mmCIF file of C-alpha atoms in Angstrom:
data_model
loop_
_atom_site.group_PDB
_atom_site.id
_atom_site.type_symbol
_atom_site.label_atom_id
_atom_site.label_comp_id
_atom_site.label_asym_id
_atom_site.label_seq_id
_atom_site.Cartn_x
_atom_site.Cartn_y
_atom_site.Cartn_z
ATOM 1 C CA MET M 1 21.913 -14.559 -59.862
ATOM 2 C CA LYS M 2 19.800 -17.701 -59.716
ATOM 3 C CA LEU M 3 19.773 -20.161 -56.883
ATOM 4 C CA SER M 4 21.434 -23.358 -58.033
ATOM 5 C CA LYS M 5 19.610 -26.642 -58.208
ATOM 6 C CA ILE M 6 22.910 -28.193 -57.143
ATOM 7 C CA PRO M 7 23.872 -26.462 -53.873
ATOM 8 C CA ASN M 8 27.484 -27.742 -53.908
ATOM 9 C CA ARG M 9 28.176 -26.100 -57.270
ATOM 10 C CA TRP M 10 26.708 -22.822 -56.047
ATOM 11 C CA LEU M 11 28.789 -22.973 -52.864
ATOM 12 C CA VAL M 12 31.978 -23.466 -54.852
ATOM 13 C CA ILE M 13 31.192 -20.377 -56.919
ATOM 14 C CA VAL M 14 30.363 -18.308 -53.851
ATOM 15 C CA CYS M 15 33.459 -19.459 -51.950
ATOM 16 C CA MET M 16 35.624 -18.361 -54.875
ATOM 17 C CA MET M 17 33.905 -14.976 -54.874
ATOM 18 C CA LEU M 18 34.369 -14.672 -51.117
ATOM 19 C CA LEU M 19 38.096 -15.354 -51.407
ATOM 20 C CA ILE M 20 38.303 -12.518 -53.895
ATOM 21 C CA SER M 21 36.090 -10.120 -51.947
ATOM 22 C CA GLY M 22 37.465 -10.909 -48.483
ATOM 23 C CA CYS M 23 34.023 -11.263 -46.912
ATOM 24 C CA GLY M 24 33.669 -12.900 -43.483
ATOM 25 C CA ASN M 25 32.656 -16.512 -43.113
ATOM 26 C CA SER M 26 30.511 -17.962 -40.342
ATOM 27 C CA LYS M 27 32.613 -21.135 -40.381
ATOM 28 C CA GLN M 28 35.684 -19.386 -39.019
ATOM 29 C CA ALA M 29 36.473 -19.701 -35.319
ATOM 30 C CA PHE M 30 34.950 -16.689 -33.593
ATOM 31 C CA GLN M 31 35.514 -15.643 -30.001
ATOM 32 C CA ARG M 32 33.025 -13.983 -27.674
ATOM 33 C CA GLU M 33 34.960 -10.731 -28.156
ATOM 34 C CA ASP M 34 33.976 -10.802 -31.855
ATOM 35 C CA ILE M 35 30.329 -10.235 -30.934
ATOM 36 C CA ASP M 36 29.418 -6.561 -30.988
ATOM 37 C CA LYS M 37 28.192 -5.908 -27.440
ATOM 38 C CA ARG M 38 25.194 -4.057 -28.826
ATOM 39 C CA LEU M 39 23.805 -7.205 -30.477
ATOM 40 C CA PRO M 40 22.874 -9.296 -27.378
ATOM 41 C CA THR M 41 21.334 -6.175 -25.825
ATOM 42 C CA ALA M 42 19.316 -5.542 -28.987
ATOM 43 C CA ASN M 43 18.309 -9.202 -29.260
ATOM 44 C CA ASN M 44 16.983 -9.254 -25.706
ATOM 45 C CA GLU M 45 15.074 -5.998 -26.201
ATOM 46 C CA PHE M 46 13.490 -7.495 -29.324
ATOM 47 C CA ALA M 47 12.799 -10.773 -27.488
ATOM 48 C CA PHE M 48 10.787 -9.167 -24.707
ATOM 49 C CA ARG M 49 8.941 -6.787 -27.046
ATOM 50 C CA LEU M 50 7.989 -9.677 -29.324
ATOM 51 C CA TYR M 51 6.919 -11.835 -26.396
ATOM 52 C CA GLN M 52 4.708 -9.091 -24.997
ATOM 53 C CA GLU M 53 2.994 -8.651 -28.376
ATOM 54 C CA VAL M 54 2.348 -12.392 -28.667
ATOM 55 C CA LEU M 55 0.940 -12.461 -25.120
ATOM 56 C CA LYS M 56 -1.689 -9.914 -26.134
ATOM 57 C CA GLN M 57 -3.118 -12.497 -28.534
ATOM 58 C CA GLU M 58 -2.753 -15.596 -26.373
ATOM 59 C CA LYS M 59 -4.344 -14.626 -23.049
ATOM 60 C CA ALA M 60 -4.578 -17.881 -21.031
ATOM 61 C CA ASN M 61 -2.734 -20.167 -23.463
ATOM 62 C CA ASN M 62 0.719 -21.704 -23.172
ATOM 63 C CA VAL M 63 3.347 -19.743 -25.119
ATOM 64 C CA PHE M 64 6.802 -20.850 -26.243
ATOM 65 C CA LEU M 65 9.067 -18.926 -28.614
ATOM 66 C CA SER M 66 12.673 -18.871 -29.745
ATOM 67 C CA PRO M 67 13.291 -15.140 -30.177
ATOM 68 C CA LEU M 68 16.782 -15.960 -31.427
ATOM 69 C CA SER M 69 15.309 -18.041 -34.257
ATOM 70 C CA VAL M 70 12.988 -15.186 -35.239
ATOM 71 C CA SER M 71 15.698 -12.519 -35.112
ATOM 72 C CA LEU M 72 18.108 -14.614 -37.201
ATOM 73 C CA ALA M 73 15.478 -15.358 -39.861
ATOM 74 C CA LEU M 74 14.592 -11.672 -40.046
ATOM 75 C CA SER M 75 18.269 -10.670 -40.106
ATOM 76 C CA MET M 76 18.743 -12.823 -43.203
ATOM 77 C CA THR M 77 15.740 -11.055 -44.731
ATOM 78 C CA VAL M 78 17.090 -7.595 -43.853
ATOM 79 C CA ASN M 79 19.937 -8.278 -46.272
ATOM 80 C CA GLY M 80 17.393 -8.001 -49.092
ATOM 81 C CA ALA M 81 15.512 -4.966 -47.767
ATOM 82 C CA ASP M 82 16.079 -1.379 -48.833
ATOM 83 C CA GLN M 83 15.155 2.187 -47.880
ATOM 84 C CA GLU M 84 12.115 2.543 -45.576
ATOM 85 C CA THR M 85 11.626 -1.219 -45.346
ATOM 86 C CA ARG M 86 15.151 -1.872 -44.072
ATOM 87 C CA SER M 87 14.843 1.009 -41.612
ATOM 88 C CA ALA M 88 11.575 -0.385 -40.216
ATOM 89 C CA MET M 89 12.982 -3.904 -39.896
ATOM 90 C CA VAL M 90 16.165 -2.881 -38.081
ATOM 91 C CA GLN M 91 14.118 -0.652 -35.766
ATOM 92 C CA ALA M 92 11.843 -3.596 -34.941
ATOM 93 C CA LEU M 93 14.891 -5.798 -34.345
ATOM 94 C CA GLN M 94 16.412 -3.020 -32.191
ATOM 95 C CA VAL M 95 19.628 -3.115 -34.266
ATOM 96 C CA GLN M 96 19.339 0.359 -35.780
ATOM 97 C CA ASP M 97 22.713 1.331 -34.268
ATOM 98 C CA LEU M 98 24.514 -1.459 -36.139
ATOM 99 C CA THR M 99 25.596 -1.326 -39.760
ATOM 100 C CA LEU M 100 24.513 -4.243 -41.935
ATOM 101 C CA GLU M 101 28.115 -5.493 -41.852
ATOM 102 C CA ASP M 102 28.173 -5.250 -38.028
ATOM 103 C CA LEU M 103 24.864 -7.089 -37.787
ATOM 104 C CA ASN M 104 25.884 -9.906 -40.101
ATOM 105 C CA ARG M 105 29.337 -10.388 -38.649
ATOM 106 C CA SER M 106 28.096 -10.308 -35.049
ATOM 107 C CA ASN M 107 25.343 -12.783 -35.867
ATOM 108 C CA ALA M 108 27.974 -15.092 -37.375
ATOM 109 C CA ALA M 109 30.149 -14.750 -34.270
ATOM 110 C CA LEU M 110 27.210 -15.257 -31.895
ATOM 111 C CA GLN M 111 26.143 -18.452 -33.633
ATOM 112 C CA SER M 112 29.684 -19.806 -33.591
ATOM 113 C CA VAL M 113 30.134 -19.035 -29.887
ATOM 114 C CA LEU M 114 26.784 -20.509 -28.848
ATOM 115 C CA GLN M 115 27.362 -23.731 -30.750
ATOM 116 C CA GLN M 116 30.808 -24.228 -29.183
ATOM 117 C CA ALA M 117 29.988 -23.027 -25.667
ATOM 118 C CA ASP M 118 29.602 -26.368 -23.894
ATOM 119 C CA PRO M 119 30.550 -29.841 -25.161
ATOM 120 C CA ASP M 120 27.832 -31.314 -22.936
ATOM 121 C CA VAL M 121 25.079 -29.109 -24.388
ATOM 122 C CA LYS M 122 24.095 -29.472 -28.021
ATOM 123 C CA VAL M 123 23.123 -26.225 -29.731
ATOM 124 C CA THR M 124 22.726 -26.208 -33.503
ATOM 125 C CA LEU M 125 21.646 -23.318 -35.697
ATOM 126 C CA ALA M 126 20.886 -23.870 -39.374
ATOM 127 C CA HIS M 127 19.634 -21.615 -42.156
ATOM 128 C CA SER M 128 18.302 -22.143 -45.635
ATOM 129 C CA LEU M 129 16.969 -20.204 -48.608
ATOM 130 C CA TRP M 130 14.530 -21.917 -50.964
ATOM 131 C CA GLY M 131 13.882 -19.967 -54.147
ATOM 132 C CA ARG M 132 11.371 -20.438 -56.912
ATOM 133 C CA GLU M 133 12.889 -21.911 -60.040
ATOM 134 C CA GLY M 134 13.990 -19.182 -62.459
ATOM 135 C CA THR M 135 13.973 -16.302 -59.948
ATOM 136 C CA LEU M 136 16.855 -13.866 -60.417
ATOM 137 C CA PHE M 137 18.270 -12.840 -57.027
ATOM 138 C CA ARG M 138 20.739 -10.074 -56.301
ATOM 139 C CA PRO M 139 24.208 -11.674 -55.971
ATOM 140 C CA ASP M 140 25.089 -9.658 -52.829
ATOM 141 C CA PHE M 141 21.942 -10.878 -51.074
ATOM 142 C CA LEU M 142 22.813 -14.533 -51.651
ATOM 143 C CA GLU M 143 26.498 -14.073 -50.880
ATOM 144 C CA ARG M 144 25.892 -12.387 -47.522
ATOM 145 C CA ASN M 145 23.454 -15.053 -46.390
ATOM 146 C CA GLU M 146 25.845 -17.842 -47.323
ATOM 147 C CA ALA M 147 28.894 -16.108 -45.872
ATOM 148 C CA TYR M 148 27.490 -14.996 -42.525
ATOM 149 C CA TYR M 149 24.630 -17.436 -41.911
ATOM 150 C CA ASP M 150 26.096 -20.483 -43.660
ATOM 151 C CA ALA M 151 22.719 -20.711 -45.390
ATOM 152 C CA ARG M 152 21.929 -23.607 -47.673
ATOM 153 C CA VAL M 153 20.623 -22.155 -50.935
ATOM 154 C CA THR M 154 18.428 -24.195 -53.248
ATOM 155 C CA GLU M 155 16.271 -23.598 -56.303
ATOM 156 C CA LEU M 156 13.001 -25.554 -56.367
ATOM 157 C CA ASP M 157 10.106 -25.980 -58.738
ATOM 158 C CA PHE M 158 7.405 -24.606 -56.447
ATOM 159 C CA GLN M 159 4.738 -26.020 -58.761
ATOM 160 C CA ASP M 160 5.933 -29.516 -57.869
ATOM 161 C CA PRO M 161 3.647 -30.869 -55.097
ATOM 162 C CA GLY M 162 6.729 -32.325 -53.443
ATOM 163 C CA ALA M 163 8.487 -28.958 -53.029
ATOM 164 C CA SER M 164 6.979 -28.265 -49.604
ATOM 165 C CA ASP M 165 7.947 -31.785 -48.486
ATOM 166 C CA THR M 166 11.567 -31.078 -49.440
ATOM 167 C CA ILE M 167 11.637 -27.933 -47.306
ATOM 168 C CA ASN M 168 9.824 -29.598 -44.408
ATOM 169 C CA GLU M 169 12.256 -32.512 -44.441
ATOM 170 C CA TRP M 170 15.167 -30.086 -44.066
ATOM 171 C CA VAL M 171 13.469 -28.504 -41.046
ATOM 172 C CA ARG M 172 12.703 -31.920 -39.550
ATOM 173 C CA LYS M 173 16.318 -33.041 -39.958
ATOM 174 C CA GLU M 174 17.836 -29.865 -38.513
ATOM 175 C CA THR M 175 15.561 -29.998 -35.440
ATOM 176 C CA GLU M 176 16.090 -33.720 -34.763
ATOM 177 C CA GLY M 177 12.511 -34.468 -35.817
ATOM 178 C CA LYS M 178 10.974 -32.144 -33.220
ATOM 179 C CA ILE M 179 9.424 -29.587 -35.604
ATOM 180 C CA GLY M 180 6.698 -30.743 -37.963
ATOM 181 C CA PRO M 181 5.780 -29.337 -41.383
ATOM 182 C CA ILE M 182 6.308 -25.584 -41.501
ATOM 183 C CA ILE M 183 5.132 -25.264 -45.120
ATOM 184 C CA ASP M 184 1.532 -26.415 -45.537
ATOM 185 C CA GLY M 185 0.401 -28.041 -48.785
ATOM 186 C CA ASN M 186 0.978 -26.518 -52.195
ATOM 187 C CA ILE M 187 3.030 -23.339 -52.437
ATOM 188 C CA ASP M 188 1.230 -20.192 -53.599
ATOM 189 C CA PRO M 189 2.076 -19.098 -57.172
ATOM 190 C CA ASP M 190 3.129 -15.654 -55.909
ATOM 191 C CA THR M 191 5.631 -17.064 -53.409
ATOM 192 C CA PHE M 192 9.215 -16.840 -54.671
ATOM 193 C CA LEU M 193 11.346 -17.420 -51.558
ATOM 194 C CA PHE M 194 11.385 -19.002 -48.100
ATOM 195 C CA LEU M 195 14.085 -17.941 -45.636
ATOM 196 C CA ILE M 196 14.204 -20.421 -42.761
ATOM 197 C CA ASN M 197 16.059 -20.675 -39.468
ATOM 198 C CA ALA M 198 16.126 -23.854 -37.375
ATOM 199 C CA ILE M 199 17.466 -24.097 -33.835
ATOM 200 C CA TYR M 200 17.952 -27.198 -31.699
ATOM 201 C CA PHE M 201 18.969 -27.385 -28.020
ATOM 202 C CA LYS M 202 19.631 -30.427 -25.852
ATOM 203 C CA GLY M 203 21.213 -30.116 -22.446
ATOM 204 C CA LYS M 204 21.469 -32.209 -19.306
ATOM 205 C CA TRP M 205 21.018 -30.501 -15.964
ATOM 206 C CA SER M 206 24.300 -29.886 -14.148
ATOM 207 C CA THR M 207 22.542 -31.552 -11.222
ATOM 208 C CA PRO M 208 19.800 -33.899 -12.484
ATOM 209 C CA PHE M 209 16.511 -34.309 -10.661
ATOM 210 C CA ASP M 210 16.086 -37.668 -8.941
ATOM 211 C CA GLU M 211 13.413 -39.548 -10.923
ATOM 212 C CA ALA M 212 12.508 -41.556 -7.804
ATOM 213 C CA ALA M 213 11.589 -38.323 -6.036
ATOM 214 C CA THR M 214 9.082 -37.248 -8.708
ATOM 215 C CA THR M 215 5.503 -37.512 -7.467
ATOM 216 C CA ASP M 216 2.063 -36.589 -8.763
ATOM 217 C CA GLN M 217 1.011 -33.222 -7.381
ATOM 218 C CA ASP M 218 -1.715 -30.664 -8.013
ATOM 219 C CA PHE M 219 -1.008 -27.781 -10.398
ATOM 220 C CA HIS M 220 -3.371 -24.829 -9.900
ATOM 221 C CA LEU M 221 -4.886 -23.575 -13.159
ATOM 222 C CA PRO M 222 -5.944 -19.951 -13.812
ATOM 223 C CA ASP M 223 -9.647 -20.841 -13.584
ATOM 224 C CA GLY M 224 -9.241 -22.084 -10.010
ATOM 225 C CA THR M 225 -9.278 -25.805 -10.812
ATOM 226 C CA THR M 226 -6.334 -28.156 -10.414
ATOM 227 C CA ARG M 227 -4.640 -30.738 -12.601
ATOM 228 C CA THR M 228 -2.435 -33.586 -11.437
ATOM 229 C CA VAL M 229 1.082 -33.386 -12.927
ATOM 230 C CA PRO M 230 4.404 -35.180 -12.302
ATOM 231 C CA MET M 231 6.322 -32.794 -10.010
ATOM 232 C CA MET M 232 10.116 -33.065 -9.923
ATOM 233 C CA VAL M 233 12.022 -31.970 -6.831
ATOM 234 C CA GLN M 234 15.585 -30.876 -6.123
ATOM 235 C CA SER M 235 17.204 -29.536 -2.963
ATOM 236 C CA GLY M 236 20.582 -27.938 -2.439
ATOM 237 C CA GLU M 237 22.395 -24.683 -3.096
ATOM 238 C CA LEU M 238 20.893 -22.927 -6.104
ATOM 239 C CA ASP M 239 21.041 -19.408 -7.540
ATOM 240 C CA TYR M 240 17.908 -17.758 -6.168
ATOM 241 C CA TYR M 241 16.283 -14.326 -6.435
ATOM 242 C CA LYS M 242 13.336 -12.817 -4.567
ATOM 243 C CA GLY M 243 11.806 -10.011 -6.565
ATOM 244 C CA ASP M 244 8.770 -7.784 -6.317
ATOM 245 C CA ASN M 245 5.839 -10.219 -6.057
ATOM 246 C CA PHE M 246 7.777 -13.155 -7.501
ATOM 247 C CA GLU M 247 10.683 -15.509 -6.873
ATOM 248 C CA ALA M 248 13.078 -17.100 -9.330
ATOM 249 C CA VAL M 249 15.659 -19.870 -9.465
ATOM 250 C CA ARG M 250 18.346 -20.784 -11.997
ATOM 251 C CA LEU M 251 18.803 -24.367 -13.153
ATOM 252 C CA PRO M 252 22.091 -24.747 -15.045
ATOM 253 C CA TYR M 253 22.987 -27.202 -17.799
ATOM 254 C CA GLY M 254 26.347 -28.858 -18.422
ATOM 255 C CA ASN M 255 29.231 -26.544 -17.500
ATOM 256 C CA LYS M 256 26.699 -23.916 -16.356
ATOM 257 C CA GLN M 257 27.020 -21.536 -19.315
ATOM 258 C CA PHE M 258 23.444 -22.315 -20.371
ATOM 259 C CA GLU M 259 20.686 -22.235 -17.798
ATOM 260 C CA MET M 260 16.936 -22.208 -17.405
ATOM 261 C CA THR M 261 15.571 -19.530 -15.111
ATOM 262 C CA VAL M 262 12.089 -20.157 -13.705
ATOM 263 C CA PHE M 263 10.003 -17.207 -12.481
ATOM 264 C CA LEU M 264 7.076 -17.924 -10.139
ATOM 265 C CA PRO M 265 4.644 -15.147 -9.136
ATOM 266 C CA ASP M 266 3.752 -15.057 -5.447
ATOM 267 C CA GLU M 267 0.484 -16.662 -4.376
ATOM 268 C CA GLY M 268 -2.399 -14.382 -5.279
ATOM 269 C CA ILE M 269 -0.321 -12.655 -8.003
ATOM 270 C CA SER M 270 -1.319 -13.586 -11.547
ATOM 271 C CA LEU M 271 1.147 -14.282 -14.326
ATOM 272 C CA GLU M 272 -0.458 -11.376 -16.200
ATOM 273 C CA ARG M 273 0.596 -9.029 -13.389
ATOM 274 C CA PHE M 274 4.143 -10.414 -13.552
ATOM 275 C CA TYR M 275 4.197 -9.704 -17.298
ATOM 276 C CA LYS M 276 3.949 -5.972 -16.555
ATOM 277 C CA GLN M 277 7.498 -6.145 -15.159
ATOM 278 C CA LEU M 278 8.831 -8.369 -17.944
ATOM 279 C CA ASN M 279 11.167 -6.267 -20.068
ATOM 280 C CA ALA M 280 14.853 -6.054 -20.975
ATOM 281 C CA ASP M 281 15.714 -3.497 -18.268
ATOM 282 C CA HIS M 282 14.189 -5.562 -15.468
ATOM 283 C CA TRP M 283 15.737 -8.739 -16.894
ATOM 284 C CA LYS M 284 19.205 -7.181 -16.642
ATOM 285 C CA LYS M 285 18.531 -6.090 -13.062
ATOM 286 C CA TRP M 286 17.197 -9.498 -12.063
ATOM 287 C CA MET M 287 20.122 -11.384 -13.613
ATOM 288 C CA ALA M 288 22.534 -9.358 -11.478
ATOM 289 C CA GLY M 289 20.601 -10.042 -8.277
ATOM 290 C CA PHE M 290 20.777 -13.838 -7.945
ATOM 291 C CA GLU M 291 22.630 -15.278 -4.965
ATOM 292 C CA THR M 292 23.515 -18.860 -4.114
ATOM 293 C CA THR M 293 21.000 -19.979 -1.505
ATOM 294 C CA ALA M 294 20.068 -23.267 0.119
ATOM 295 C CA GLY M 295 16.561 -24.361 -0.774
ATOM 296 C CA THR M 296 14.200 -26.625 -2.693
ATOM 297 C CA ILE M 297 12.685 -26.335 -6.151
ATOM 298 C CA GLN M 298 9.651 -28.325 -7.256
ATOM 299 C CA LEU M 299 9.063 -28.105 -10.999
ATOM 300 C CA PRO M 300 6.543 -29.895 -13.243
ATOM 301 C CA ARG M 301 7.830 -32.282 -15.858
ATOM 302 C CA PHE M 302 6.299 -30.842 -19.011
ATOM 303 C CA GLU M 303 6.247 -30.867 -22.789
ATOM 304 C CA LEU M 304 4.950 -28.124 -25.091
ATOM 305 C CA GLU M 305 4.385 -27.721 -28.812
ATOM 306 C CA TYR M 306 3.590 -24.248 -30.095
ATOM 307 C CA GLU M 307 2.866 -22.637 -33.439
ATOM 308 C CA LYS M 308 2.264 -18.983 -34.217
ATOM 309 C CA THR M 309 2.068 -16.683 -37.208
ATOM 310 C CA LEU M 310 3.969 -13.592 -36.105
ATOM 311 C CA ASN M 311 2.715 -11.081 -38.688
ATOM 312 C CA GLY M 312 0.535 -9.158 -36.240
ATOM 313 C CA ALA M 313 3.194 -9.008 -33.524
ATOM 314 C CA LEU M 314 5.893 -7.848 -35.940
ATOM 315 C CA LYS M 315 3.631 -5.211 -37.458
ATOM 316 C CA ALA M 316 2.954 -3.905 -33.956
ATOM 317 C CA LEU M 317 6.720 -3.628 -33.422
ATOM 318 C CA GLY M 318 6.974 -1.296 -36.435
ATOM 319 C CA MET M 319 7.568 -3.681 -39.330
ATOM 320 C CA GLU M 320 4.215 -3.087 -41.041
ATOM 321 C CA VAL M 321 5.795 -1.661 -44.197
ATOM 322 C CA ALA M 322 7.625 -4.956 -44.842
ATOM 323 C CA PHE M 323 4.244 -6.737 -45.100
ATOM 324 C CA ASP M 324 2.655 -4.062 -47.298
ATOM 325 C CA GLU M 325 2.609 -5.234 -50.908
ATOM 326 C CA HIS M 326 2.364 -1.628 -52.122
ATOM 327 C CA ARG M 327 5.123 -0.102 -49.949
ATOM 328 C CA ALA M 328 7.619 -2.879 -49.164
ATOM 329 C CA ASP M 329 11.026 -2.466 -50.759
ATOM 330 C CA PHE M 330 13.164 -5.581 -51.111
ATOM 331 C CA GLY M 331 15.137 -4.236 -54.022
ATOM 332 C CA GLN M 332 18.357 -5.650 -52.555
ATOM 333 C CA MET M 333 16.844 -9.156 -52.795
ATOM 334 C CA VAL M 334 15.356 -9.213 -56.275
ATOM 335 C CA SER M 335 14.993 -6.726 -59.103
ATOM 336 C CA THR M 336 11.754 -4.777 -58.987
ATOM 337 C CA PRO M 337 9.176 -4.764 -60.424
ATOM 338 C CA PRO M 338 7.480 -6.976 -59.438
ATOM 339 C CA ARG M 339 7.381 -5.631 -55.879
ATOM 340 C CA ALA M 340 8.322 -8.161 -53.206
ATOM 341 C CA TYR M 341 6.964 -8.239 -49.660
ATOM 342 C CA ILE M 342 6.821 -10.498 -46.623
ATOM 343 C CA HIS M 343 3.647 -12.557 -46.765
ATOM 344 C CA GLU M 344 4.066 -14.543 -43.558
ATOM 345 C CA VAL M 345 6.478 -15.093 -40.685
ATOM 346 C CA LYS M 346 5.640 -18.465 -39.190
ATOM 347 C CA HIS M 347 7.135 -19.884 -36.009
ATOM 348 C CA GLN M 348 6.989 -23.397 -34.563
ATOM 349 C CA SER M 349 8.587 -24.606 -31.351
ATOM 350 C CA PHE M 350 8.898 -27.627 -29.073
ATOM 351 C CA ILE M 351 10.246 -28.215 -25.566
ATOM 352 C CA GLU M 352 10.435 -31.181 -23.215
ATOM 353 C CA VAL M 353 11.654 -30.724 -19.642
ATOM 354 C CA ASN M 354 12.268 -33.795 -17.498
ATOM 355 C CA GLU M 355 14.513 -35.060 -14.712
ATOM 356 C CA LYS M 356 17.534 -35.442 -17.003
ATOM 357 C CA GLY M 357 17.404 -32.067 -18.733
ATOM 358 C CA THR M 358 15.801 -30.175 -21.603
ATOM 359 C CA GLU M 359 15.297 -30.737 -25.304
ATOM 360 C CA ALA M 360 13.998 -27.795 -27.310
ATOM 361 C CA ALA M 361 13.716 -26.839 -30.953
ATOM 362 C CA ALA M 362 12.201 -24.125 -33.101
ATOM 363 C CA ALA M 363 11.942 -23.043 -36.708
ATOM 364 C CA THR M 364 11.045 -19.694 -38.229
ATOM 365 C CA SER M 365 9.976 -19.305 -41.849
ATOM 366 C CA VAL M 366 9.839 -15.981 -43.665
ATOM 367 C CA GLU M 367 7.700 -16.410 -46.790
ATOM 368 C CA MET M 368 8.336 -13.805 -49.475
ATOM 369 C CA ARG M 369 5.793 -13.054 -52.170
ATOM 370 C CA THR M 370 5.503 -10.679 -55.024
ATOM 371 C CA VAL M 371 2.515 -8.430 -55.300
ATOM 372 C CA SER M 372 1.375 -10.611 -52.627
ATOM 373 C CA ALA M 373 16.988 -8.939 -0.973
ATOM 374 C CA PRO M 374 18.287 -12.561 -0.942
ATOM 375 C CA LEU M 375 16.798 -15.107 1.440
ATOM 376 C CA ASP M 376 18.786 -17.576 3.538
ATOM 377 C CA LEU M 377 16.325 -20.359 2.695
ATOM 378 C CA PHE M 378 13.554 -20.741 0.141
ATOM 379 C CA GLN M 379 10.817 -23.180 -0.767
ATOM 380 C CA MET M 380 9.751 -22.691 -4.386
ATOM 381 C CA ARG M 381 6.855 -24.901 -5.444
ATOM 382 C CA VAL M 382 5.961 -24.261 -9.081
ATOM 383 C CA ASP M 383 2.343 -25.365 -8.821
ATOM 384 C CA ARG M 384 0.733 -22.508 -10.726
ATOM 385 C CA PRO M 385 1.296 -20.667 -14.015
ATOM 386 C CA PHE M 386 4.907 -19.637 -14.510
ATOM 387 C CA PHE M 387 7.315 -18.052 -16.985
ATOM 388 C CA PHE M 388 10.700 -19.476 -17.955
ATOM 389 C CA ALA M 389 13.618 -18.663 -20.237
ATOM 390 C CA ILE M 390 16.686 -20.501 -21.521
ATOM 391 C CA HIS M 391 19.639 -18.231 -22.020
ATOM 392 C CA ASP M 392 23.399 -18.138 -22.419
ATOM 393 C CA GLN M 393 24.985 -16.811 -19.265
ATOM 394 C CA LYS M 394 28.131 -15.475 -20.928
ATOM 395 C CA THR M 395 26.577 -13.421 -23.764
ATOM 396 C CA GLY M 396 23.179 -12.929 -22.156
ATOM 397 C CA THR M 397 21.480 -14.248 -25.288
ATOM 398 C CA LEU M 398 17.928 -15.515 -24.846
ATOM 399 C CA LEU M 399 17.461 -18.737 -26.821
ATOM 400 C CA PHE M 400 13.931 -19.639 -25.713
ATOM 401 C CA MET M 401 11.198 -18.174 -23.495
ATOM 402 C CA GLY M 402 7.784 -19.467 -22.517
ATOM 403 C CA SER M 403 4.816 -19.475 -20.184
ATOM 404 C CA VAL M 404 3.122 -22.538 -18.772
ATOM 405 C CA MET M 405 -0.514 -21.956 -17.937
ATOM 406 C CA GLU M 406 -1.325 -25.679 -17.952
ATOM 407 C CA PRO M 407 1.490 -28.247 -18.147
ATOM 408 C CA GLU M 408 1.221 -30.854 -20.855
ATOM 409 C CA THR M 409 3.129 -34.082 -20.256
ATOM 410 C CA SER M 410 4.408 -36.824 -22.478
ATOM 411 C CA SER M 411 3.286 -40.424 -22.146
ATOM 412 C CA LYS M 412 6.475 -41.295 -20.249
#
């Protein structure tokens, strides 16, 4: 089956086929109970493993990822993988205990639930497939991605210099202009498909910071120097946790289903030392240990832009075969030969945190080629490198995670 140049016509055809086949549809109203409980657990395990691999390459740099964006883009790709390649990808994603049907349906339910969780928090998830003109794709591959991921499917002339602009404009639109070009320049002749996820988040704090209370304060950098940053402050009863050599506080958005949790290592404890504890098991333990406590949080106002090619990290997680042009098997995506493989998994992200709330966005592109104990009172001053995560309290899903070694601020 070819991707249609006219998406609406293709969608009509697919919808008719879905009515006949009885496949699920991501547009239906899902409930939290429709999410296989194994999926959020697997997603968080993948999130922390991926983050740790990226940290190995970044050292003292700021890091900001949307593990959910990466896992959804790769889940779409899994629908085209076969044999050893599919096995390696699901192992890397930690979803080896789920059938492909379970994975797709639970991803559809998770997206539906997250996007409807809070009317005061905007969460949008969008997917698209951009295929080279004339490429024959397996019908099941296209149908599953449209049915479960509501993916826009489009055929493009990749030789047209404007093809990359078309894809980049879709990403820009779906992320409210926060993510820049994800496809650089002319598209390689061996590239036949881009699978792209875009995620956008905008939430106001349940209790905003008072802008009048923000003052310039010193932030201590890893090299021992300081930088002056705008430091926000909030006092009151907050969910607080004192762990082993660190403390943490939750800052909720809207109706409190989404929240940012900020982790600050104790003085004299480096962020690198904290990373040694950062895994899915400890995360689960920490989340259960927060207690409402009176105290004060001081947090920098900051803005980050981040870009990373994730090939190395994903190979380290066991997906190397999917990148190997001689071994990769995507026979459920296109007929082989020619052999198809993943050339690049590219991730871009953006976040701005201020007194009103948080705006964050990310996009992940998969480029396919052919052979190619609680305290009563706390004082938490975040004036040194820290880790943070934005997650859904009900499902436990991690939407974003990052480290701030040196805050960058907007011109506000």
